[in-house]
Coordinates of C-alpha atoms and ligand atoms in Angstrom, one line a residue:
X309 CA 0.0 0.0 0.0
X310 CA 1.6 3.6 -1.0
X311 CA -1.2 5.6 -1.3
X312 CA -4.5 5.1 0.7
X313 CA -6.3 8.1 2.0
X314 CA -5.4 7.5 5.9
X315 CA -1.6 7.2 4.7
X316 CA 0.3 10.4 4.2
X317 CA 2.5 9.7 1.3
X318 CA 6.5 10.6 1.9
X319 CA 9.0 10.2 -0.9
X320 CA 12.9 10.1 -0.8
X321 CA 14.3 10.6 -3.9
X322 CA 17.9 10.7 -4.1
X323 CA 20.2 12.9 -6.2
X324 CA 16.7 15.0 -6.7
X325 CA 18.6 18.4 -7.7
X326 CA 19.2 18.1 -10.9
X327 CA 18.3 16.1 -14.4
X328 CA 15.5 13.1 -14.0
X329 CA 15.9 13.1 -9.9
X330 CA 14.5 16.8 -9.8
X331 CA 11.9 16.0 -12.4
X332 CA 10.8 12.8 -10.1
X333 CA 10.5 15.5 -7.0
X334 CA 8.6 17.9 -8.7
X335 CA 5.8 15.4 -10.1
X336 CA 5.5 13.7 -6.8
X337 CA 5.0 16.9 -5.0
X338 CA 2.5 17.9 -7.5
X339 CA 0.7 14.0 -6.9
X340 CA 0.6 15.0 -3.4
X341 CA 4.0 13.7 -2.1
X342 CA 5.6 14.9 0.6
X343 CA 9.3 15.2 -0.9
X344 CA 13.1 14.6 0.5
X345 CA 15.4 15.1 -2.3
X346 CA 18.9 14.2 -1.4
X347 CA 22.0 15.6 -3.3
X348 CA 25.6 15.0 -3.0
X349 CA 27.5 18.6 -3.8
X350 CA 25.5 21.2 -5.8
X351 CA 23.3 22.8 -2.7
X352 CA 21.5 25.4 -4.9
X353 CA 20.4 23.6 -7.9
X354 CA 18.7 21.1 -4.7
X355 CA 17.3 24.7 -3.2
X356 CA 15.8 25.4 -6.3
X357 CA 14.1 22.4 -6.4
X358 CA 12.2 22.6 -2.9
X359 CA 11.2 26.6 -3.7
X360 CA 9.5 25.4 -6.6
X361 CA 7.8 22.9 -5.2
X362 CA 7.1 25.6 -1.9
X363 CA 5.8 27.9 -4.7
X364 CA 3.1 25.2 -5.9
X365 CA 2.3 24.3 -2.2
X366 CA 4.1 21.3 -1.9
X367 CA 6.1 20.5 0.8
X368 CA 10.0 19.2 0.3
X369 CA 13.0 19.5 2.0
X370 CA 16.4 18.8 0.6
X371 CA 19.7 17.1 2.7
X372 CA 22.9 16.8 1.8
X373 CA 24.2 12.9 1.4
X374 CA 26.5 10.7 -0.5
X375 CA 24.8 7.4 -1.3
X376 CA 27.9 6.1 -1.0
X377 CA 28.9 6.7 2.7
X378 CA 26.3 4.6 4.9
X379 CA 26.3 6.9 7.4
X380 CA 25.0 10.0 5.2
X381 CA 22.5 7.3 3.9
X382 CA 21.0 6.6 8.0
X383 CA 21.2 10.1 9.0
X384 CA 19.0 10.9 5.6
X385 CA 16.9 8.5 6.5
X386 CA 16.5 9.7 10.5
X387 CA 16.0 13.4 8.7
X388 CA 12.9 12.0 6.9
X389 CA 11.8 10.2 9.6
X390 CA 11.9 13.6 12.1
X391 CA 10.8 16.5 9.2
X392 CA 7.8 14.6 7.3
X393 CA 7.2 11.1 9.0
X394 CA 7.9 7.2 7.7
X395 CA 8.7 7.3 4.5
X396 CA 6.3 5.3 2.0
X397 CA 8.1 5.7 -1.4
X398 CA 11.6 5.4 -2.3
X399 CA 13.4 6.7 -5.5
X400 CA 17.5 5.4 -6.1
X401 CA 17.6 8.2 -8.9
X402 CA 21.3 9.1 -7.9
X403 CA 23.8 7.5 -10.1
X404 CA 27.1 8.9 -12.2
X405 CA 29.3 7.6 -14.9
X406 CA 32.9 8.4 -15.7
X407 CA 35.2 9.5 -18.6
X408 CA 34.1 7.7 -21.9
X409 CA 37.0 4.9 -21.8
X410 CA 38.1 1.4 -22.8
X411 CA 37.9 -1.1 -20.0
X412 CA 41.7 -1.5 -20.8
X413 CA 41.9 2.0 -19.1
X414 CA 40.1 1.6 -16.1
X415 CA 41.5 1.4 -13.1
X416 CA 40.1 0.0 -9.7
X417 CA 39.6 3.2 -8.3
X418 CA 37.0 4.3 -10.4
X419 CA 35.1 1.1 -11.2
X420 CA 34.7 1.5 -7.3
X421 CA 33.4 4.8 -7.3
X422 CA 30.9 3.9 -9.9
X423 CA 29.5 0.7 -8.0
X424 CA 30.1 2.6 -5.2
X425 CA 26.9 4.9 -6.0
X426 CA 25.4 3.3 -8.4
X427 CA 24.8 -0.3 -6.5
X428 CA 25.9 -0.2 -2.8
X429 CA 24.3 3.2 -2.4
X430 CA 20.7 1.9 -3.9
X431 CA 20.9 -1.1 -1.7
X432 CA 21.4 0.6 1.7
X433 CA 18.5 2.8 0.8
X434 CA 16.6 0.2 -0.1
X435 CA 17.7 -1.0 3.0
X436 CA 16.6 1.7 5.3
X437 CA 13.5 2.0 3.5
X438 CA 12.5 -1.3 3.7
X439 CA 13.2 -1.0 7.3
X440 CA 10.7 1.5 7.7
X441 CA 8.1 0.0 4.9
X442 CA 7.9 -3.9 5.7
X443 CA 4.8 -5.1 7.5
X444 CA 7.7 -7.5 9.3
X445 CA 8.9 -4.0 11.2
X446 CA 5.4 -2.8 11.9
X447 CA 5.2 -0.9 8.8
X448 CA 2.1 -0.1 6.2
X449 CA 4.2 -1.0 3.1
X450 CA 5.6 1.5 -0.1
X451 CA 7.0 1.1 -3.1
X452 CA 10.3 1.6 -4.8
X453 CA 11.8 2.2 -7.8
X454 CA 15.1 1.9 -9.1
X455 CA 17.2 4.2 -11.9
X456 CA 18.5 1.5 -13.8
X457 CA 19.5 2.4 -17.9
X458 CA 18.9 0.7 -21.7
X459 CA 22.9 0.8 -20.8
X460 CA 22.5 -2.5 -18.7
X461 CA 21.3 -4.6 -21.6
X462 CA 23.7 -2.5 -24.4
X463 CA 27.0 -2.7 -22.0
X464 CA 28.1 0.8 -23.7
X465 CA 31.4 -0.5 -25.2
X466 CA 34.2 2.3 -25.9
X467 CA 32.2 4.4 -23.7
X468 CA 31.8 3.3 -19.8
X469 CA 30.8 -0.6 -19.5
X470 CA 31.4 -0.4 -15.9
X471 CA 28.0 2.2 -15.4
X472 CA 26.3 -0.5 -17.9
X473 CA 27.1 -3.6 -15.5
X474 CA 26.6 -1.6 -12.5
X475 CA 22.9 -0.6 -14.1
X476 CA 22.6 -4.9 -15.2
X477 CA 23.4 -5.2 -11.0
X478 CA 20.5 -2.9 -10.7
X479 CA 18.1 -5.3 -12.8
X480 CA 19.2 -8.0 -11.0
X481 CA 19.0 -6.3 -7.6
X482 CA 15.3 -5.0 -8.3
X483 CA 13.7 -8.4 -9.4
X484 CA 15.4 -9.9 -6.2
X485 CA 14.5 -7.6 -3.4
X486 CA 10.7 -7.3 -5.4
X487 CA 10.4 -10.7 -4.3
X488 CA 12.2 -10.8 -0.9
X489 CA 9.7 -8.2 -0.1
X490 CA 6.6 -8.7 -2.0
X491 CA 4.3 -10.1 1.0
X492 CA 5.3 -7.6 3.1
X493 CA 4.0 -4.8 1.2
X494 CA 6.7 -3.4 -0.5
X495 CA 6.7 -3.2 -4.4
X496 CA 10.0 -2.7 -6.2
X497 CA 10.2 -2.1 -9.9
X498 CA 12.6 -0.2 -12.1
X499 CA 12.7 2.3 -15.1
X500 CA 15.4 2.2 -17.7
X501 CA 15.9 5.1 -19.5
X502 CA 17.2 5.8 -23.1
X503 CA 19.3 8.6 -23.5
X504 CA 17.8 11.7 -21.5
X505 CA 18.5 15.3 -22.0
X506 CA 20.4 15.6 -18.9
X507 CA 23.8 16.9 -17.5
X508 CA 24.9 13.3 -17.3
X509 CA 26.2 13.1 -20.7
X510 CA 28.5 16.1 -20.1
X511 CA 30.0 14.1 -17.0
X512 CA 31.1 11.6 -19.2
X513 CA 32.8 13.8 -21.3
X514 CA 30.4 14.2 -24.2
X515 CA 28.1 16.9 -23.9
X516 CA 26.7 16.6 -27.4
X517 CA 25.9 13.2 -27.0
X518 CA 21.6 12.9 -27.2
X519 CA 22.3 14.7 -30.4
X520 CA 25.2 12.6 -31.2
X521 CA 22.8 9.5 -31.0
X522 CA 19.1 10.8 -31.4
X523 CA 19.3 9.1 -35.3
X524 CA 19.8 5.8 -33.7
X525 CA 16.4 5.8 -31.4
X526 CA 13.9 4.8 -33.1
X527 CA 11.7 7.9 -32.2
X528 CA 14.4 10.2 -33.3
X529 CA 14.8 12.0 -30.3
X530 CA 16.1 11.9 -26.8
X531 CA 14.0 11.9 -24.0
X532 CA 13.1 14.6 -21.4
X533 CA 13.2 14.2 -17.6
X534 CA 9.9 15.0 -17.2
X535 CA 9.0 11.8 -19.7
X536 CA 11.1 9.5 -17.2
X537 CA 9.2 10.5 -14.5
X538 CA 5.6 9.9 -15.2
X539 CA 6.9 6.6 -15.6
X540 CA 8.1 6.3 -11.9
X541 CA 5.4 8.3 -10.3
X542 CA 3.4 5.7 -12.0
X543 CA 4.9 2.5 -10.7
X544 CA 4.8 4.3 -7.2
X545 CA 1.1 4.9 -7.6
X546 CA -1.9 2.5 -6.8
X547 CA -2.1 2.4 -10.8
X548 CA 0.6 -0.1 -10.6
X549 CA -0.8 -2.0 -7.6
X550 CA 0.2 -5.8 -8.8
X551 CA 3.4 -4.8 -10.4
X552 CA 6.7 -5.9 -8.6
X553 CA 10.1 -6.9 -10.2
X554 CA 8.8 -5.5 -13.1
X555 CA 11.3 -2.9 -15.5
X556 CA 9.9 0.3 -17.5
X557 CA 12.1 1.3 -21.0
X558 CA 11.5 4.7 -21.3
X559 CA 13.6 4.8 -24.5
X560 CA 12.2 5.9 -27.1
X561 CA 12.0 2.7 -28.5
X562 CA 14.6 0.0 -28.7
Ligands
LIG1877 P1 22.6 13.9 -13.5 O1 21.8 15.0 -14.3 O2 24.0 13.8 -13.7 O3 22.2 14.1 -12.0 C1 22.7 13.2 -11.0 C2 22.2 13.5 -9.7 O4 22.7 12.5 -8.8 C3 22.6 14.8 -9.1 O5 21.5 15.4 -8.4 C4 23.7 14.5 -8.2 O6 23.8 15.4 -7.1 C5 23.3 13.1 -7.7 N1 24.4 12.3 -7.2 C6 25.5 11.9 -7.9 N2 26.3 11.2 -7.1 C7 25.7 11.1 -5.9 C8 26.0 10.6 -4.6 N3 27.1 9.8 -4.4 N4 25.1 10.7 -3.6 C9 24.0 11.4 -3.7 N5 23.6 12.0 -4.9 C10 24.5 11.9 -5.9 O7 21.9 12.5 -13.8 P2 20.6 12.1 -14.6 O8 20.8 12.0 -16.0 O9 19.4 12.8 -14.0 O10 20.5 10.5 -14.1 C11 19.6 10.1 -13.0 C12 19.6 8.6 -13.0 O11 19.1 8.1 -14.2 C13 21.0 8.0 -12.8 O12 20.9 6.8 -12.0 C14 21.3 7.6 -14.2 O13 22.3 6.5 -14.3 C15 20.0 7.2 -14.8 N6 20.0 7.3 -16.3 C16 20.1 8.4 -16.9 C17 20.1 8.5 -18.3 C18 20.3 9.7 -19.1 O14 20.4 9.6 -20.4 N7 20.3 10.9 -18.5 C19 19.9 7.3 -19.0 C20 19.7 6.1 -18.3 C21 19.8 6.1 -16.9 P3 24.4 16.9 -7.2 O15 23.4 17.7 -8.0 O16 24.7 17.4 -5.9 O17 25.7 16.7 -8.0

């Protein structure tokens, strides 16, 4: 259950500043969510974010936290739980890549880093949210939803094939926990994006890259933030009540 009229609805969404995460906050608060959107460095753009919502009539607050560091994770977690009660959705939006490069050119360092937020940090919020969600700990249930990426089933050779087997660990991860939790009333499902007009791209090095590739999607086009999350606000709803372990392209086609 996520969304009955006796349950107030509270959603963490991490890395919610920026690109599809800020997208995800501002639909939820519009759906009647109240919003925590986490970030990792870039305080204003996250600011932004929660007066716009403030400006609708929503209510959001954003903390500062590295997925990555286990402690930022509990202590974002503990915020929720003090500023707008159990939380009953859970976004793992947050997720980088590196310098397009050859695997031959990795090193262990930065494989790390990648798994590092990409995987262990969506696990350990799973982890506190499940926590808080699973009728096991007294909970009423919720639903989450993993950022995984088209990437996982492509494996982005030349580019970064570590973020595309850290996203295939995401699949995995989300049809394993779905079912781990499923009779406890936790839903779990994922959405795997194309290539999404985003400052992700520039991260990796290649700003130009949606137009670089928009002739190889099938609708011509890359995809907008706002497209990713009506598919996530979806799987969180009611709408997708007997959906678990289920994935979402949004794509563009594939
Ligand atoms: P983005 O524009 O680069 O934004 C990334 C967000 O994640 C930022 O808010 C950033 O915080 C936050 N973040 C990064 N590392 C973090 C950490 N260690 N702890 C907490 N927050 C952290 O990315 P995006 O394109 O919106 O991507 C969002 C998700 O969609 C990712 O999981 C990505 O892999 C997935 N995805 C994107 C695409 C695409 O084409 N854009 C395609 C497939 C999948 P700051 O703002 O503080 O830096």
């Amino acid at each position: 259950m996520t969304s009955g009229s006796d349950v107030k609805k509270v959603l963490v969404v991490t890395g919610g500043g920026r690109g599809i995460g800020a997208a995800i906050a501002r639909l939820a608060a519009q759906r009647g969510y109240a919003v925590c959107l986490s970030y990792l460095s870039k305080r204003d753009a996250a600011g932004e974010v929660v007066a716009s919502i403030a400006a609708e009539g929503g209510v959001a607050l954003s903390v500062q936290a590295d997925v990555a560091v286990e402690a930022d994770v509990v202590r974002l977690f503990k915020q929720v739980d003090s500023s707008l009660g159990r939380v009953t959705a859970l976004v793992n939006n947050a997720g980088i890549l590196e310098q397009q490069s050859r695997v031959e050119d990795m090193d262990a360092a930065r494989i790390s880093r990648v798994f590092a937020t990409n995987v262990i940090g969506s696990f350990v919020c799973a982890r506190e949210a499940v926590r808080r969600m699973s009728s096991r700990h007294g909970g009423v249930g919720g639903a989450i939803v993993n950022l995984s990426s088209r990437a996982a089933r492509l494996g982005s050779p030349n580019e970064y094939v570590d973020y595309a087997a850290s996203k295939g660990a995401i699949d995995t991860f989300t049809v394993g926990l779905a079912k781990e939790v499923a009779a406890e009333g936790i839903r779990v499902n994922a959405v795997s994006p194309g290539i999404i007009h985003t400052d992700i791209h520039a991260s990796g090095g290649d700003p130009d890259r949606v137009e670089r590739m928009k002739d190889a999607i099938p609708m011509k086009r890359g995809g907008t933030p706002e497209e990713v999350a009506r598919a996530v606000l979806w799987l969180l709803s009611d709408e997708a009540s007997y959906i678990t372990g289920a994935s979402i392209d949004v794509s563009g086609g594939r």
